CSV table of C-alpha atoms in Angstrom, one decimal:
chain,number,residue,atom,x,y,z
O,248,MET,CA,6.6,12.2,-7.4
O,249,SER,CA,5.0,10.9,-10.3
O,250,ALA,CA,2.0,8.7,-11.4
O,251,THR,CA,1.5,5.8,-13.7
O,252,GLY,CA,-2.5,6.1,-13.5
O,253,ASP,CA,-4.5,9.4,-13.5
O,254,GLY,CA,-2.7,11.4,-10.9
O,255,ARG,CA,-4.9,10.9,-8.2
O,256,PRO,CA,-3.3,10.6,-4.6
O,257,ILE,CA,-4.0,8.1,-2.5
O,258,GLY,CA,-6.5,8.7,0.4
O,259,VAL,CA,-6.2,7.7,4.0
O,260,LEU,CA,-9.5,7.6,5.7
O,261,GLY,CA,-9.1,10.0,8.3
O,262,LEU,CA,-12.5,9.3,11.2
O,263,GLN,CA,-10.6,7.4,13.4
O,264,GLY,CA,-7.0,6.0,14.0
O,265,ASP,CA,-3.4,7.1,13.0
O,266,PHE,CA,-4.6,8.0,10.0
O,267,GLU,CA,-1.3,10.5,9.4
O,268,ALA,CA,1.0,7.3,10.1
O,269,HIS,CA,-0.1,6.1,6.4
O,270,ARG,CA,-0.3,9.3,5.1
O,271,ARG,CA,3.7,9.4,5.6
O,272,ALA,CA,4.4,5.9,5.1
O,273,PHE,CA,3.0,6.7,1.0
O,274,GLU,CA,5.1,10.2,1.8
O,275,GLU,CA,8.5,8.5,2.8
O,276,ILE,CA,8.0,6.1,-1.4
O,277,GLY,CA,7.4,9.4,-2.8
O,278,VAL,CA,3.5,8.6,-3.5
O,279,PRO,CA,0.8,11.5,-2.9
O,280,ALA,CA,-1.5,11.2,-0.1
O,281,ARG,CA,-4.1,12.6,1.5
O,282,VAL,CA,-6.4,12.7,4.6
O,283,VAL,CA,-10.4,11.9,3.2
O,284,ARG,CA,-13.2,12.7,5.5
O,285,PHE,CA,-16.4,13.2,3.9
O,286,ALA,CA,-17.9,11.1,0.7
O,287,GLY,CA,-17.4,14.0,-1.4
O,288,GLU,CA,-13.7,13.3,-1.6
O,289,LEU,CA,-13.7,10.2,-2.5
O,290,ALA,CA,-13.8,11.2,-6.1
O,291,ALA,CA,-10.2,13.2,-5.8
O,292,ILE,CA,-8.6,10.0,-5.1
O,293,SER,CA,-6.9,6.6,-6.6
O,294,GLY,CA,-7.7,4.2,-3.9
O,295,LEU,CA,-8.2,4.4,0.1
O,296,VAL,CA,-6.9,2.8,3.2
O,297,ILE,CA,-9.2,2.1,6.3
O,298,PRO,CA,-6.8,2.3,9.2
O,299,GLY,CA,-6.7,0.7,12.4
O,300,GLY,CA,-8.5,1.9,15.2
O,301,GLU,CA,-12.0,0.4,17.0
O,302,SER,CA,-14.0,-0.9,14.3
O,303,THR,CA,-17.6,-0.4,16.2
O,304,THR,CA,-16.5,3.5,16.5
O,305,LEU,CA,-15.0,3.5,12.6
O,306,ILE,CA,-18.8,2.2,11.3
O,307,LYS,CA,-20.7,4.8,13.7
O,308,LEU,CA,-18.7,7.5,12.4
O,309,MET,CA,-18.9,6.5,9.0
O,310,LEU,CA,-22.8,6.1,9.1
O,311,ASP,CA,-22.8,9.6,10.7
O,312,VAL,CA,-21.1,11.2,7.9
O,313,GLY,CA,-22.6,9.0,5.2
O,314,PHE,CA,-19.6,6.7,4.0
O,315,ILE,CA,-21.0,3.4,3.9
O,316,GLU,CA,-22.8,3.5,0.6
O,317,PRO,CA,-20.2,5.9,-1.1
O,318,LEU,CA,-17.6,3.5,-0.4
O,319,ARG,CA,-19.7,0.4,-2.1
O,320,LEU,CA,-20.3,2.7,-5.2
O,321,PHE,CA,-15.9,3.5,-4.9
O,322,HIS,CA,-15.0,-0.7,-4.5
O,323,ALA,CA,-17.7,-1.2,-7.5
O,324,GLU,CA,-16.1,0.9,-9.5
O,325,GLY,CA,-13.0,-1.0,-9.1
O,326,ARG,CA,-10.8,1.8,-6.9
O,327,PRO,CA,-8.8,-0.2,-4.5
O,328,LEU,CA,-9.2,-0.5,-1.0
O,329,PHE,CA,-7.0,-1.7,1.7
O,330,GLY,CA,-8.3,-2.2,5.5
O,331,THR,CA,-5.3,-2.2,8.2
O,332,CYS,CA,-7.0,-3.9,11.7
O,333,ALA,CA,-10.1,-2.2,12.5
O,334,GLY,CA,-10.3,-1.4,8.4
O,335,ALA,CA,-9.9,-5.3,7.8
O,336,ILE,CA,-12.8,-5.9,10.0
O,337,LEU,CA,-15.0,-3.5,8.2
O,338,LEU,CA,-14.4,-4.8,5.0
O,339,ALA,CA,-15.1,-8.5,5.9
O,340,ALA,CA,-17.7,-10.7,4.6
O,341,LYS,CA,-18.5,-12.0,8.1
O,342,VAL,CA,-16.9,-11.0,11.8
O,343,THR,CA,-17.1,-12.4,15.1
O,344,ASN,CA,-16.5,-11.4,19.2
O,345,PRO,CA,-18.9,-10.2,18.9
O,346,ASP,CA,-21.1,-10.6,15.2
O,347,GLN,CA,-21.2,-6.7,13.9
O,348,PHE,CA,-21.8,-4.9,10.6
O,349,SER,CA,-19.6,-5.1,7.8
O,350,LEU,CA,-19.5,-4.0,4.4
O,351,GLY,CA,-18.9,-7.7,2.9
O,352,LEU,CA,-16.5,-6.5,0.4
O,353,ILE,CA,-13.3,-9.5,0.5
O,354,ASP,CA,-14.4,-13.0,1.1
O,355,ILE,CA,-12.7,-13.7,4.9
O,356,ASP,CA,-14.1,-14.2,8.3
O,357,ILE,CA,-12.4,-12.0,10.6
O,358,GLU,CA,-12.6,-12.4,14.4
O,359,ARG,CA,-12.1,-9.6,16.6
O,360,ASN,CA,-9.3,-8.7,19.5
O,361,ALA,CA,-8.5,-12.6,18.5
O,362,TYR,CA,-5.1,-12.3,20.3
O,363,GLY,CA,-6.7,-10.5,23.5
O,364,ARG,CA,-6.0,-7.7,25.4
O,365,GLN,CA,-4.2,-4.2,24.3
O,366,VAL,CA,-0.9,-5.2,26.8
O,367,GLU,CA,-1.4,-8.5,24.9
O,368,SER,CA,-0.2,-6.6,21.5
O,369,PHE,CA,3.3,-7.4,20.0
O,370,GLU,CA,5.7,-7.0,17.2
O,371,THR,CA,7.2,-9.6,15.6
O,372,ALA,CA,9.4,-10.4,12.3
O,373,ARG,CA,8.0,-13.7,12.0
O,374,GLY,CA,5.9,-12.3,9.2
O,375,ARG,CA,6.6,-14.7,5.6
O,376,VAL,CA,6.0,-13.3,2.4
O,377,GLU,CA,3.8,-15.9,0.4
O,378,GLU,CA,3.4,-14.2,-3.1
O,379,PRO,CA,4.5,-12.0,-4.8
O,380,LEU,CA,1.9,-10.6,-7.3
O,381,ASP,CA,4.2,-8.2,-9.6
O,382,SER,CA,7.4,-6.3,-10.0
O,383,SER,CA,7.0,-4.0,-7.2
O,384,PRO,CA,9.3,-4.1,-4.3
O,385,PHE,CA,7.6,-6.6,-2.5
O,386,GLY,CA,9.5,-8.9,-1.8
O,387,LEU,CA,10.2,-12.8,-2.6
O,388,PRO,CA,8.3,-15.7,-1.2
O,389,GLY,CA,9.9,-17.0,1.9
O,390,ASP,CA,11.4,-13.6,2.8
O,391,SER,CA,10.5,-12.2,6.3
O,392,MET,CA,8.4,-9.4,7.1
O,393,ASP,CA,8.2,-6.9,10.4
O,394,LEU,CA,4.4,-7.8,12.0
O,395,VAL,CA,2.9,-5.1,14.7
O,396,LEU,CA,-0.2,-6.3,16.0
O,397,ILE,CA,-2.0,-4.4,18.0
O,398,ARG,CA,-5.4,-5.8,19.7
O,399,ALA,CA,-5.4,-7.7,16.4
O,400,PRO,CA,-8.1,-9.3,15.0
O,401,ARG,CA,-7.9,-12.8,13.1
O,402,ILE,CA,-8.7,-14.2,9.7
O,403,ARG,CA,-10.6,-17.5,10.6
O,404,ARG,CA,-12.0,-18.3,6.9
O,405,TYR,CA,-10.8,-17.2,3.5
O,406,GLY,CA,-12.7,-17.9,0.3
O,407,PRO,CA,-11.1,-19.9,-2.8
O,408,GLN,CA,-10.5,-16.2,-4.5
O,409,VAL,CA,-8.8,-14.8,-1.9
O,410,ARG,CA,-5.3,-14.7,-2.1
O,411,VAL,CA,-2.6,-14.6,1.0
O,412,LEU,CA,0.2,-12.8,0.7
O,413,VAL,CA,1.5,-12.9,3.8
O,414,ARG,CA,1.5,-14.7,6.9
O,415,HIS,CA,2.7,-15.0,10.1
O,416,VAL,CA,4.5,-18.0,11.4
O,417,PRO,CA,4.4,-18.2,14.9
O,418,ALA,CA,7.0,-20.1,17.2
O,419,SER,CA,4.5,-22.5,18.4
O,420,GLY,CA,1.4,-23.3,16.2
O,421,ASP,CA,-0.1,-23.1,12.9
O,422,PRO,CA,1.1,-20.0,9.9
O,423,GLU,CA,-2.0,-17.6,9.5
O,424,PRO,CA,-2.7,-15.6,7.1
O,425,VAL,CA,-2.1,-11.5,8.2
O,426,LEU,CA,-2.4,-10.1,4.5
O,427,VAL,CA,-4.9,-11.2,1.9
O,428,ARG,CA,-6.1,-9.8,-1.3
O,429,GLN,CA,-9.4,-10.4,-3.3
O,430,GLY,CA,-9.4,-8.4,-6.8
O,431,ASN,CA,-8.8,-4.7,-5.7
O,432,VAL,CA,-9.3,-5.2,-2.1
O,433,LEU,CA,-6.6,-5.7,0.3
O,434,ALA,CA,-6.8,-6.6,4.0
O,435,GLY,CA,-4.2,-6.7,6.8
O,436,THR,CA,-4.5,-7.7,10.0
O,437,PHE,CA,-1.6,-5.7,11.2
O,438,HIS,CA,-0.4,-2.0,11.3
O,439,PRO,CA,2.7,-1.4,8.6
O,440,GLU,CA,2.4,1.7,8.9
O,441,LEU,CA,3.6,1.8,13.0
O,442,GLY,CA,6.7,-0.3,11.6
O,443,PRO,CA,9.7,0.0,9.3
O,444,GLU,CA,7.8,-2.0,6.9
O,445,ARG,CA,6.9,-0.2,3.7
O,446,ARG,CA,6.8,-2.8,0.9
O,447,ILE,CA,3.1,-3.1,1.5
O,448,HIS,CA,2.4,0.6,1.3
O,449,GLY,CA,4.2,0.5,-2.2
O,450,TYR,CA,2.5,-2.5,-3.3
O,451,PHE,CA,-1.2,-0.9,-2.6
O,452,ALA,CA,0.1,2.3,-4.7
O,453,ARG,CA,0.7,-0.2,-7.9
O,454,MET,CA,-2.8,-1.0,-7.0
O,455,ALA,CA,-4.0,2.3,-7.1
O,456,ARG,CA,-1.5,2.8,-10.6
O,457,LEU,CA,0.7,5.0,-9.0
O,458,ASP,CA,4.5,5.1,-9.4
O,459,ALA,CA,6.1,4.0,-6.0
O,460,VAL,CA,9.7,4.1,-5.3
O,461,ALA,CA,11.4,1.2,-4.5
O,462,ALA,CA,11.2,0.8,-0.3
């Protein structure tokens, strides 16, 4: 394993959700990753993944351990953040269904549980890559991508500085964004760590200046 940046591993927030699945996904593509549970550990990582789970519980846990302001500073320093599902909710500018606290680090409005209850979760191959941003193993525009959506939120609005990287193209209805980026913040409404897809982990590793092997 090698790094093109300063050699620090990627961190995966380990307060709730399937953080181990994210850590293993990075290991599968040759990227060092570690679980982070305390704000003091942020100095030792190059980027942070905030995994899925239950967003209100995640916020409470982060408040309990004093993670909110150190996370804002982490972002202000230019280090990348990647939120999946509940993590994307936490990073959003506005949250609905119901309204709740969020960090406002990416200019999106997001609706919680917008596809329905747990039993209405689903997996689909109808993801569509919209924009490869560099030479990473991310796929070309129009390439398909597997999506795992579990009590997934929906991005209802995104600002002019937000770039749509992947859309879900349903059998009926309009395509909608499921992976977006603004600056050093990446947000996805699905769970790439739970399926075979590793291109997104490789892409985030490059955001963190780590040298991922091709997925």
